[in-house]
Amino acid sequence: DTAVSQTPKYLVTQMGNDKSIKCEQNLGHDTMYWYKQDSKKFLKIMFSYNNKELIINETVPNRFSPKSPDKAHLNLHINSLELGDSAVYFCASSRQALGEQYFGPGTRLTVT
Amino acid sequence: QKEVEQDPGPLSVPEGAIVSLNCTYSNSAFQYFMWYRQYSRKGPELLMYTYSSGNKEDGRFTAQVDKSSKYISLFIRDSQPSDSATYLCAMRAQGGRRALTFGSGTRLQVQP
């Protein structure tokens, strides 16, 4: 009964490749997020979708493109991967107007 | 200067000790305050959620918010080895952006 799930859990790929990470939540929330956690454990918001509408788009290279096919899913596509993209990417969700965000288990991306 | 400051630790305590974890922040618009626990290679898990100033207790955990000092704390009573993890404070303003601003996390080690 995983609330927020992500696939894959680990992703190892070479520079220049294009990859996607998928996220699904079964909490009935209408807002979903992508965060990036660097090697120093610092979590930083990348994107947020509310009811399939992009509401937060931080200063992220346009090689990163989120897509929300419906309220329960938020995917992250990354083009032309670079070494600096290596990090753990977390998906999260929340109910509108509330601050409690629930996180997925993370996707550990390693770019070689 | 970061919006949210948190001592990275590590903080090492003996089992049964009372642990105090703290964050300071600079944005007076923050109204919602959260504490997350993150075990190694796992997603952040919501522990405590408070609105505005005051205290909130849940089992062995107590969260305190002092908005006048821009200071929040998490106390853990009767600490257990299973409490060993990284603790992240997070906060957000009311309305508008729903993204959380995180501290960098404090690593706690409870020695048996």
mmCIF file with all atom_site columns, C-alpha atoms in Angstrom, chain A:
data_model
loop_
_atom_site.group_PDB
_atom_site.id
_atom_site.type_symbol
_atom_site.label_atom_id
_atom_site.label_alt_id
_atom_site.label_comp_id
_atom_site.label_asym_id
_atom_site.label_entity_id
_atom_site.label_seq_id
_atom_site.pdbx_PDB_ins_code
_atom_site.Cartn_x
_atom_site.Cartn_y
_atom_site.Cartn_z
_atom_site.occupancy
_atom_site.B_iso_or_equiv
_atom_site.pdbx_formal_charge
_atom_site.auth_seq_id
_atom_site.auth_comp_id
_atom_site.auth_asym_id
_atom_site.auth_atom_id
_atom_site.pdbx_PDB_model_num
ATOM 1   C CA . ASP A 1 1   ? 0.000  0.000  0.000   1.00 0.00 ? 1   ASP A CA 1
ATOM 2   C CA . THR A 1 2   ? 2.763  2.453  -0.958  1.00 0.00 ? 2   THR A CA 1
ATOM 3   C CA . ALA A 1 3   ? 1.455  6.023  -0.770  1.00 0.00 ? 3   ALA A CA 1
ATOM 4   C CA . VAL A 1 4   ? 4.009  7.646  -3.087  1.00 0.00 ? 4   VAL A CA 1
ATOM 5   C CA . SER A 1 5   ? 5.972  5.350  -5.367  1.00 0.00 ? 5   SER A CA 1
ATOM 6   C CA . GLN A 1 6   ? 8.786  6.047  -7.802  1.00 0.00 ? 6   GLN A CA 1
ATOM 7   C CA . THR A 1 7   ? 10.412 4.026  -10.547 1.00 0.00 ? 7   THR A CA 1
ATOM 8   C CA . PRO A 1 8   ? 13.144 3.203  -11.031 1.00 0.00 ? 8   PRO A CA 1
ATOM 9   C CA . LYS A 1 9   ? 14.802 3.172  -7.624  1.00 0.00 ? 9   LYS A CA 1
ATOM 10  C CA . TYR A 1 10  ? 18.286 3.253  -9.135  1.00 0.00 ? 10  TYR A CA 1
ATOM 11  C CA . LEU A 1 11  ? 19.341 4.626  -12.487 1.00 0.00 ? 11  LEU A CA 1
ATOM 12  C CA . VAL A 1 12  ? 22.880 4.474  -13.833 1.00 0.00 ? 12  VAL A CA 1
ATOM 13  C CA . THR A 1 13  ? 23.453 6.011  -17.232 1.00 0.00 ? 13  THR A CA 1
ATOM 14  C CA . GLN A 1 14  ? 26.040 7.739  -19.368 1.00 0.00 ? 14  GLN A CA 1
ATOM 15  C CA . MET A 1 15  ? 26.431 11.406 -20.113 1.00 0.00 ? 15  MET A CA 1
ATOM 16  C CA . GLY A 1 16  ? 24.339 12.597 -23.015 1.00 0.00 ? 16  GLY A CA 1
ATOM 17  C CA . ASN A 1 17  ? 21.576 10.036 -22.572 1.00 0.00 ? 17  ASN A CA 1
ATOM 18  C CA . ASP A 1 18  ? 17.892 10.853 -22.033 1.00 0.00 ? 18  ASP A CA 1
ATOM 19  C CA . LYS A 1 19  ? 16.053 9.231  -19.127 1.00 0.00 ? 19  LYS A CA 1
ATOM 20  C CA . SER A 1 20  ? 12.699 9.390  -17.349 1.00 0.00 ? 20  SER A CA 1
ATOM 21  C CA . ILE A 1 21  ? 11.619 8.884  -13.749 1.00 0.00 ? 21  ILE A CA 1
ATOM 22  C CA . LYS A 1 22  ? 8.015  8.071  -12.910 1.00 0.00 ? 22  LYS A CA 1
ATOM 23  C CA . CYS A 1 23  ? 5.999  8.925  -9.806  1.00 0.00 ? 23  CYS A CA 1
ATOM 24  C CA . GLU A 1 24  ? 2.568  7.823  -8.683  1.00 0.00 ? 24  GLU A CA 1
ATOM 25  C CA . GLN A 1 25  ? 0.573  8.630  -5.543  1.00 0.00 ? 25  GLN A CA 1
ATOM 26  C CA . ASN A 1 26  ? -2.545 6.885  -4.260  1.00 0.00 ? 26  ASN A CA 1
ATOM 27  C CA . LEU A 1 27  ? -3.359 9.415  -1.522  1.00 0.00 ? 27  LEU A CA 1
ATOM 28  C CA . GLY A 1 28  ? -5.912 11.342 -3.538  1.00 0.00 ? 28  GLY A CA 1
ATOM 29  C CA . HIS A 1 29  ? -3.714 14.465 -3.370  1.00 0.00 ? 29  HIS A CA 1
ATOM 30  C CA . ASP A 1 30  ? -3.924 17.103 -6.061  1.00 0.00 ? 30  ASP A CA 1
ATOM 31  C CA . THR A 1 31  ? -0.449 18.618 -5.775  1.00 0.00 ? 31  THR A CA 1
ATOM 32  C CA . MET A 1 32  ? 2.783  16.822 -6.657  1.00 0.00 ? 32  MET A CA 1
ATOM 33  C CA . TYR A 1 33  ? 6.407  17.870 -6.519  1.00 0.00 ? 33  TYR A CA 1
ATOM 34  C CA . TRP A 1 34  ? 9.883  16.963 -7.666  1.00 0.00 ? 34  TRP A CA 1
ATOM 35  C CA . TYR A 1 35  ? 12.805 17.628 -5.344  1.00 0.00 ? 35  TYR A CA 1
ATOM 36  C CA . LYS A 1 36  ? 16.510 17.095 -5.869  1.00 0.00 ? 36  LYS A CA 1
ATOM 37  C CA . GLN A 1 37  ? 18.723 16.012 -2.960  1.00 0.00 ? 37  GLN A CA 1
ATOM 38  C CA . ASP A 1 38  ? 22.425 16.588 -3.457  1.00 0.00 ? 38  ASP A CA 1
ATOM 39  C CA . SER A 1 39  ? 25.337 14.755 -1.894  1.00 0.00 ? 39  SER A CA 1
ATOM 40  C CA . LYS A 1 40  ? 25.144 17.001 1.188   1.00 0.00 ? 40  LYS A CA 1
ATOM 41  C CA . LYS A 1 41  ? 21.523 15.937 1.783   1.00 0.00 ? 41  LYS A CA 1
ATOM 42  C CA . PHE A 1 42  ? 20.140 19.351 0.855   1.00 0.00 ? 42  PHE A CA 1
ATOM 43  C CA . LEU A 1 43  ? 16.621 19.044 -0.582  1.00 0.00 ? 43  LEU A CA 1
ATOM 44  C CA . LYS A 1 44  ? 15.623 21.616 -3.162  1.00 0.00 ? 44  LYS A CA 1
ATOM 45  C CA . ILE A 1 45  ? 12.322 22.035 -4.986  1.00 0.00 ? 45  ILE A CA 1
ATOM 46  C CA . MET A 1 46  ? 12.410 21.678 -8.758  1.00 0.00 ? 46  MET A CA 1
ATOM 47  C CA . PHE A 1 47  ? 8.779  21.580 -9.917  1.00 0.00 ? 47  PHE A CA 1
ATOM 48  C CA . SER A 1 48  ? 5.252  21.426 -8.593  1.00 0.00 ? 48  SER A CA 1
ATOM 49  C CA . TYR A 1 49  ? 1.984  20.530 -10.301 1.00 0.00 ? 49  TYR A CA 1
ATOM 50  C CA . ASN A 1 50  ? -1.504 21.236 -8.994  1.00 0.00 ? 50  ASN A CA 1
ATOM 51  C CA . ASN A 1 51  ? -4.335 19.460 -10.810 1.00 0.00 ? 51  ASN A CA 1
ATOM 52  C CA . LYS A 1 52  ? -2.024 18.810 -13.769 1.00 0.00 ? 52  LYS A CA 1
ATOM 53  C CA . GLU A 1 53  ? -1.048 22.500 -13.951 1.00 0.00 ? 53  GLU A CA 1
ATOM 54  C CA . LEU A 1 54  ? 2.563  23.575 -13.450 1.00 0.00 ? 54  LEU A CA 1
ATOM 55  C CA . ILE A 1 55  ? 2.640  26.013 -10.506 1.00 0.00 ? 55  ILE A CA 1
ATOM 56  C CA . ILE A 1 56  ? 6.279  26.005 -9.450  1.00 0.00 ? 56  ILE A CA 1
ATOM 57  C CA . ASN A 1 57  ? 9.196  25.951 -11.858 1.00 0.00 ? 57  ASN A CA 1
ATOM 58  C CA . GLU A 1 58  ? 12.424 26.752 -10.081 1.00 0.00 ? 58  GLU A CA 1
ATOM 59  C CA . THR A 1 59  ? 15.663 27.675 -11.794 1.00 0.00 ? 59  THR A CA 1
ATOM 60  C CA . VAL A 1 60  ? 16.198 24.300 -13.364 1.00 0.00 ? 60  VAL A CA 1
ATOM 61  C CA . PRO A 1 61  ? 17.914 23.678 -16.726 1.00 0.00 ? 61  PRO A CA 1
ATOM 62  C CA . ASN A 1 62  ? 15.354 23.211 -19.495 1.00 0.00 ? 62  ASN A CA 1
ATOM 63  C CA . ARG A 1 63  ? 16.831 19.762 -20.051 1.00 0.00 ? 63  ARG A CA 1
ATOM 64  C CA . PHE A 1 64  ? 14.463 18.805 -17.207 1.00 0.00 ? 64  PHE A CA 1
ATOM 65  C CA . SER A 1 65  ? 10.827 18.548 -18.244 1.00 0.00 ? 65  SER A CA 1
ATOM 66  C CA . PRO A 1 66  ? 8.049  17.421 -15.916 1.00 0.00 ? 66  PRO A CA 1
ATOM 67  C CA . LYS A 1 67  ? 4.827  15.925 -17.234 1.00 0.00 ? 67  LYS A CA 1
ATOM 68  C CA . SER A 1 68  ? 1.626  15.236 -15.342 1.00 0.00 ? 68  SER A CA 1
ATOM 69  C CA . PRO A 1 69  ? -0.791 13.025 -17.283 1.00 0.00 ? 69  PRO A CA 1
ATOM 70  C CA . ASP A 1 70  ? -3.272 13.095 -14.382 1.00 0.00 ? 70  ASP A CA 1
ATOM 71  C CA . LYS A 1 71  ? -3.470 14.136 -10.718 1.00 0.00 ? 71  LYS A CA 1
ATOM 72  C CA . ALA A 1 72  ? -1.973 10.880 -9.497  1.00 0.00 ? 72  ALA A CA 1
ATOM 73  C CA . HIS A 1 73  ? 1.115  10.868 -11.725 1.00 0.00 ? 73  HIS A CA 1
ATOM 74  C CA . LEU A 1 74  ? 4.073  13.172 -12.217 1.00 0.00 ? 74  LEU A CA 1
ATOM 75  C CA . ASN A 1 75  ? 6.976  12.135 -14.403 1.00 0.00 ? 75  ASN A CA 1
ATOM 76  C CA . LEU A 1 76  ? 10.362 13.766 -14.873 1.00 0.00 ? 76  LEU A CA 1
ATOM 77  C CA . HIS A 1 77  ? 12.193 13.543 -18.180 1.00 0.00 ? 77  HIS A CA 1
ATOM 78  C CA . ILE A 1 78  ? 15.836 14.566 -18.388 1.00 0.00 ? 78  ILE A CA 1
ATOM 79  C CA . ASN A 1 79  ? 17.560 15.194 -21.710 1.00 0.00 ? 79  ASN A CA 1
ATOM 80  C CA . SER A 1 80  ? 21.307 15.182 -22.395 1.00 0.00 ? 80  SER A CA 1
ATOM 81  C CA . LEU A 1 81  ? 22.281 14.031 -18.921 1.00 0.00 ? 81  LEU A CA 1
ATOM 82  C CA . GLU A 1 82  ? 25.325 15.644 -17.317 1.00 0.00 ? 82  GLU A CA 1
ATOM 83  C CA . LEU A 1 83  ? 27.606 14.524 -14.489 1.00 0.00 ? 83  LEU A CA 1
ATOM 84  C CA . GLY A 1 84  ? 26.145 17.229 -12.239 1.00 0.00 ? 84  GLY A CA 1
ATOM 85  C CA . ASP A 1 85  ? 22.687 15.682 -12.545 1.00 0.00 ? 85  ASP A CA 1
ATOM 86  C CA . SER A 1 86  ? 23.818 12.824 -10.306 1.00 0.00 ? 86  SER A CA 1
ATOM 87  C CA . ALA A 1 87  ? 21.659 13.061 -7.185  1.00 0.00 ? 87  ALA A CA 1
ATOM 88  C CA . VAL A 1 88  ? 18.644 11.529 -5.519  1.00 0.00 ? 88  VAL A CA 1
ATOM 89  C CA . TYR A 1 89  ? 15.345 12.738 -6.960  1.00 0.00 ? 89  TYR A CA 1
ATOM 90  C CA . PHE A 1 90  ? 12.297 12.658 -4.707  1.00 0.00 ? 90  PHE A CA 1
ATOM 91  C CA . CYS A 1 91  ? 8.679  12.917 -5.670  1.00 0.00 ? 91  CYS A CA 1
ATOM 92  C CA . ALA A 1 92  ? 6.201  14.230 -3.079  1.00 0.00 ? 92  ALA A CA 1
ATOM 93  C CA . SER A 1 93  ? 2.501  14.998 -2.889  1.00 0.00 ? 93  SER A CA 1
ATOM 94  C CA . SER A 1 94  ? 0.152  17.056 -0.718  1.00 0.00 ? 94  SER A CA 1
ATOM 95  C CA . ARG A 1 95  ? -3.484 18.016 -0.437  1.00 0.00 ? 95  ARG A CA 1
ATOM 96  C CA . GLN A 1 96  ? -4.218 21.532 -1.626  1.00 0.00 ? 96  GLN A CA 1
ATOM 97  C CA . ALA A 1 97  ? -4.013 24.256 1.039   1.00 0.00 ? 97  ALA A CA 1
ATOM 98  C CA . LEU A 1 98  ? -2.229 21.958 3.496   1.00 0.00 ? 98  LEU A CA 1
ATOM 99  C CA . GLY A 1 99  ? 1.493  21.935 4.066   1.00 0.00 ? 99  GLY A CA 1
ATOM 100 C CA . GLU A 1 100 ? 2.026  18.268 4.799   1.00 0.00 ? 100 GLU A CA 1
ATOM 101 C CA . GLN A 1 101 ? 3.977  16.705 1.986   1.00 0.00 ? 101 GLN A CA 1
ATOM 102 C CA . TYR A 1 102 ? 4.552  12.993 1.699   1.00 0.00 ? 102 TYR A CA 1
ATOM 103 C CA . PHE A 1 103 ? 7.652  11.752 -0.055  1.00 0.00 ? 103 PHE A CA 1
ATOM 104 C CA . GLY A 1 104 ? 8.419  8.783  -2.212  1.00 0.00 ? 104 GLY A CA 1
ATOM 105 C CA . PRO A 1 105 ? 11.450 6.540  -1.655  1.00 0.00 ? 105 PRO A CA 1
ATOM 106 C CA . GLY A 1 106 ? 13.627 8.418  -4.130  1.00 0.00 ? 106 GLY A CA 1
ATOM 107 C CA . THR A 1 107 ? 15.422 7.622  -7.375  1.00 0.00 ? 107 THR A CA 1
ATOM 108 C CA . ARG A 1 108 ? 19.202 7.536  -7.131  1.00 0.00 ? 108 ARG A CA 1
ATOM 109 C CA . LEU A 1 109 ? 20.557 8.786  -10.453 1.00 0.00 ? 109 LEU A CA 1
ATOM 110 C CA . THR A 1 110 ? 24.213 8.258  -11.288 1.00 0.00 ? 110 THR A CA 1
ATOM 111 C CA . VAL A 1 111 ? 25.586 9.758  -14.471 1.00 0.00 ? 111 VAL A CA 1
ATOM 112 C CA . THR A 1 112 ? 28.954 8.374  -15.596 1.00 0.00 ? 112 THR A CA 1
#
